[in-house]
Amino acid sequence: MFYHPSSKKIKNTNPIIFVHGTGMDHTVWTLPVRHFLRKKKDVLAIDLPGHGNNKDKALSSIPNIADYIFTFLDKNSISNFSIVGHSMGSLIGLEMASKQPERVNALSMIGTAFPMQVNDALLDSAKNNSQIAIDILTFMGYSYSSRIGGNKNPGIWMTESTKRLMQKSGKGVIYKDLKACADFNDGLDKARRVQANVQLILGSNDYLTPKFKAKDLIQAFKNPVVEEIKGSGHSLMMEEPNKVLEYLKKLFKD
Amino acid sequence: MKKPKDLNLDTLSLHAGSKPDSDFGARATPIYQTSSFIFPDSDTAAGIFNNEMAGHVYSRITNPTNAVLEERISSLEGGIGSISTASGQAALFLAITTILGKNSHIVASKSLYGGSHNLLEYTLPRFGIRTSFVDFRKPKLVKGAIQKNTGLLFGETLGNPGLDVMNIELISNIAHKNKLPLLVDSTFTTPYLMKPFDLGADLVFHSATKFLSGHGVVIGGLLVDSGKFDWSSNGLFKTLNEPYKGFHDMKFVDEFGPSAFINRARKEGARDFGACMSPHTAFLILQGLETLSLRMEKHISNTRQIVDFLSTHEEVKSVSYPELSDHPDYDLAKKILPRGSGAVFTFEIKGGYESGKKFIESLNIFSHLANVGDAKSLVIHPASTTHHRMDKAALRKAGVTENTVRLSVGIEDIDDLKEDLQEALKQANR
Ligand SMILES: Cc1ncc(COP(=O)(O)O)c(C=O)c1O
């Protein structure tokens, strides 16, 4: 497993684990990772198998990915941890927090929904990592206004950056990711089993995982805190990096 | 599945990067004429300094007006990000010094703007960066010029002064086979005529002084990153692959992935070299960009008509423009520059040095000055100005003769322009 280079110490820590979404890698978390490191927290921003610098074969089910991460954590004697997941990463977090609830302190689900339906035609074009699948995911992945720019992070053109990241992923990886999201089931039962502090960060203009599709999930959790970011699309860490950080700081009380 | 409809160039050149101002609803992009920005509290200050929050600190590094321009040019080029600089020269310098240092080497086209040539030939060697200049029309020479310490290939979309059209696809293939990036000066073409990233270029810069602004009132540069080059593939790029002491041991490829280059350029080059663009200049370039398509269309249609007019004129010896069948890059231009080969070109007037001078002094609408890409028509006589230090042999090597005249065709009325040229040609050999 590859993880963020700043996550220097791993063994026997109690880290915040950042899990990226479809076709992405650990670099989507660079800003919050830098924050929590400055605050002397243990942080682990991972590359899922097949993503970024992780050369392991991509997995196509959320439970398998969760097991893969558990194996890594066990090997490094990490018994307790928190998870921040975006999109597919949020489902992985949910799976882990329901499977071994006693190990997870806090769970932040960013840009999430259940069920996370994926259009068949999109799945089809993703099979070959076709540029069209990347274009659609990017197009749907930003609010209308963010597609025109106005990045809070100066000088970076958001949509093209997202496309570039996805273009880096190996053949079939985006397909497997989307399939894993679409096939993820029993989400509500799983939510009921979670003992961690739960937070959901949702964008009001999210076209990929529209906020109304998180309703059932919100009801299934015990005492979830729901943070809505007005105007943001699905790419919340790009579109509203400071608000995402503000809410994460709230969850981790610093 | 159908490709989603992204916004087109004409819309992006008006809107990309700008959000209506949230305080007062101003539709235009405000000029944030300020050196620095207030931090609401110390923790936010620390957060922005540590690059864990988005925000502005100091206008040498970032500024909200400049940021709009940076996003806009990125969107027009299909890049992931850009940095605005004090001049085109500064953009070139920033591109080079972000990845290269002492004992490194560049392979550049021999047909370059004089200022770029000066930097590469005379100045950078003082800092241990050397350049081999080769004919980019000859791929074998390009390949042969690559050394162990070569870190960059560089040329212009339309080379100076003979308008060599760069075969970007071919040159970028050579670059990529050698795990090297290709930097392209796209000043003469602008994204309206060509997008170098689509053809394989990795980095693009502009002298925004020229067509991008069009009004000829500012000096400015823009460096754009395609985000396509894999910097981790070549250990030569230490600035991006190794921890940077100047920013908390940041490893740019690991923390930023595809945007490693542009982040390093800002965190080091913009910060330390300090060749920043003023927000007022950024605003003026944004104003220009709004009409990029309209202007370029007129630049090209005027140029085509003047090229026609001069090609058949009895006082004219020859005209050099890639759309003329005797230009060496005629076929290539047809393929990669279908909308036109720019609005700057040279022609040879009959007679000698004196004819050239007389012609220029007789023009009324064309302004005699050292610039290109203004909405106003411009003219210069290279032998007596930009190339005046050269003897006849050196001039010939540079593709310039004593009676070469360079025009930058503006967007005035075509009949008025033709009449101005007609009258001056009459005077030239009188
Ligand atoms: C092709 C080209 N590149 C670069 C430059 C340098 O730009 P600036 O004058 O903005 O520094 C110029 C300026 O004439 C140019 O024509």
Short mmCIF file of N, CA and C and ligand atoms in Angstrom, two decimals, chain B residues 86-90 113 115-116 156 158 160 185 187-188 205-210 219-221 370-372, ligand 1:
data_model
loop_
_atom_site.label_atom_id
_atom_site.label_comp_id
_atom_site.label_asym_id
_atom_site.label_seq_id
_atom_site.Cartn_x
_atom_site.Cartn_y
_atom_site.Cartn_z
N ALA B 86 5.64 38.51 -14.82
CA ALA B 86 5.86 39.91 -15.18
C ALA B 86 5.98 40.11 -16.69
N SER B 87 6.41 39.10 -17.41
CA SER B 87 6.61 39.22 -18.86
C SER B 87 6.67 37.83 -19.46
N GLY B 88 6.66 37.76 -20.77
CA GLY B 88 6.85 36.48 -21.43
C GLY B 88 8.22 35.91 -21.09
N GLN B 89 9.21 36.79 -21.04
CA GLN B 89 10.57 36.36 -20.69
C GLN B 89 10.58 35.70 -19.32
N ALA B 90 9.85 36.30 -18.37
CA ALA B 90 9.81 35.76 -17.01
C ALA B 90 9.13 34.39 -17.00
N TYR B 113 12.45 33.64 -30.99
CA TYR B 113 12.40 35.07 -30.70
C TYR B 113 13.75 35.49 -30.12
N GLY B 115 14.76 37.52 -27.87
CA GLY B 115 14.88 37.58 -26.41
C GLY B 115 15.07 36.20 -25.80
N SER B 116 14.36 35.21 -26.33
CA SER B 116 14.52 33.84 -25.84
C SER B 116 15.92 33.35 -26.18
N GLU B 156 9.09 27.29 -30.62
CA GLU B 156 7.90 28.13 -30.79
C GLU B 156 6.93 27.50 -31.78
N LEU B 158 5.20 28.96 -33.96
CA LEU B 158 5.59 29.57 -35.23
C LEU B 158 6.92 30.27 -34.97
N ASN B 160 10.55 32.23 -35.22
CA ASN B 160 10.95 33.56 -35.65
C ASN B 160 12.19 33.46 -36.55
N ASP B 185 6.47 27.80 -26.88
CA ASP B 185 6.08 29.21 -26.85
C ASP B 185 4.95 29.38 -27.85
N THR B 187 2.97 32.07 -28.23
CA THR B 187 2.62 33.49 -28.34
C THR B 187 1.97 33.85 -29.67
N PHE B 188 2.54 33.36 -30.77
CA PHE B 188 2.06 33.77 -32.10
C PHE B 188 0.75 33.10 -32.50
N PHE B 205 4.04 28.44 -22.80
CA PHE B 205 4.01 29.79 -22.25
C PHE B 205 3.66 30.80 -23.32
N HIS B 206 3.17 31.94 -22.85
CA HIS B 206 2.77 33.03 -23.74
C HIS B 206 3.45 34.31 -23.30
N SER B 207 3.81 35.12 -24.27
CA SER B 207 3.99 36.52 -23.99
C SER B 207 2.57 37.09 -24.12
N ALA B 208 1.94 37.33 -22.96
CA ALA B 208 0.56 37.83 -22.97
C ALA B 208 0.51 39.29 -23.41
N THR B 209 1.69 39.86 -23.54
CA THR B 209 1.87 41.21 -24.09
C THR B 209 1.23 41.32 -25.48
N LYS B 210 1.16 40.19 -26.18
CA LYS B 210 0.82 40.19 -27.60
C LYS B 210 -0.67 39.94 -27.82
N ILE B 219 2.87 44.54 -20.38
CA ILE B 219 3.83 43.46 -20.55
C ILE B 219 3.42 42.38 -19.57
N GLY B 220 3.32 41.15 -20.06
CA GLY B 220 2.93 40.08 -19.15
C GLY B 220 3.20 38.71 -19.76
N GLY B 221 3.29 37.70 -18.89
CA GLY B 221 3.53 36.35 -19.37
C GLY B 221 2.64 35.35 -18.65
N ALA B 370 8.85 47.94 -32.05
CA ALA B 370 9.31 46.58 -31.78
C ALA B 370 8.29 45.83 -30.94
N ASN B 371 7.22 45.40 -31.56
CA ASN B 371 6.26 44.56 -30.88
C ASN B 371 5.45 43.84 -31.95
N VAL B 372 4.69 42.83 -31.53
CA VAL B 372 3.76 42.17 -32.44
C VAL B 372 2.47 41.92 -31.67
C1 LIG C 1 7.45 34.79 -29.55
C2 LIG C 1 7.77 35.59 -28.35
N1 LIG C 1 8.07 34.96 -27.20
C3 LIG C 1 8.38 35.65 -26.09
C4 LIG C 1 8.44 37.01 -26.07
C5 LIG C 1 8.83 37.71 -24.80
O1 LIG C 1 7.73 38.27 -24.19
P1 LIG C 1 7.75 39.62 -23.32
O2 LIG C 1 8.18 40.73 -24.22
O3 LIG C 1 6.35 39.74 -22.84
O4 LIG C 1 8.73 39.40 -22.22
C6 LIG C 1 8.12 37.71 -27.23
C7 LIG C 1 8.17 39.21 -27.23
O5 LIG C 1 8.36 39.84 -28.23
C8 LIG C 1 7.79 36.99 -28.41
O6 LIG C 1 7.49 37.63 -29.54
#
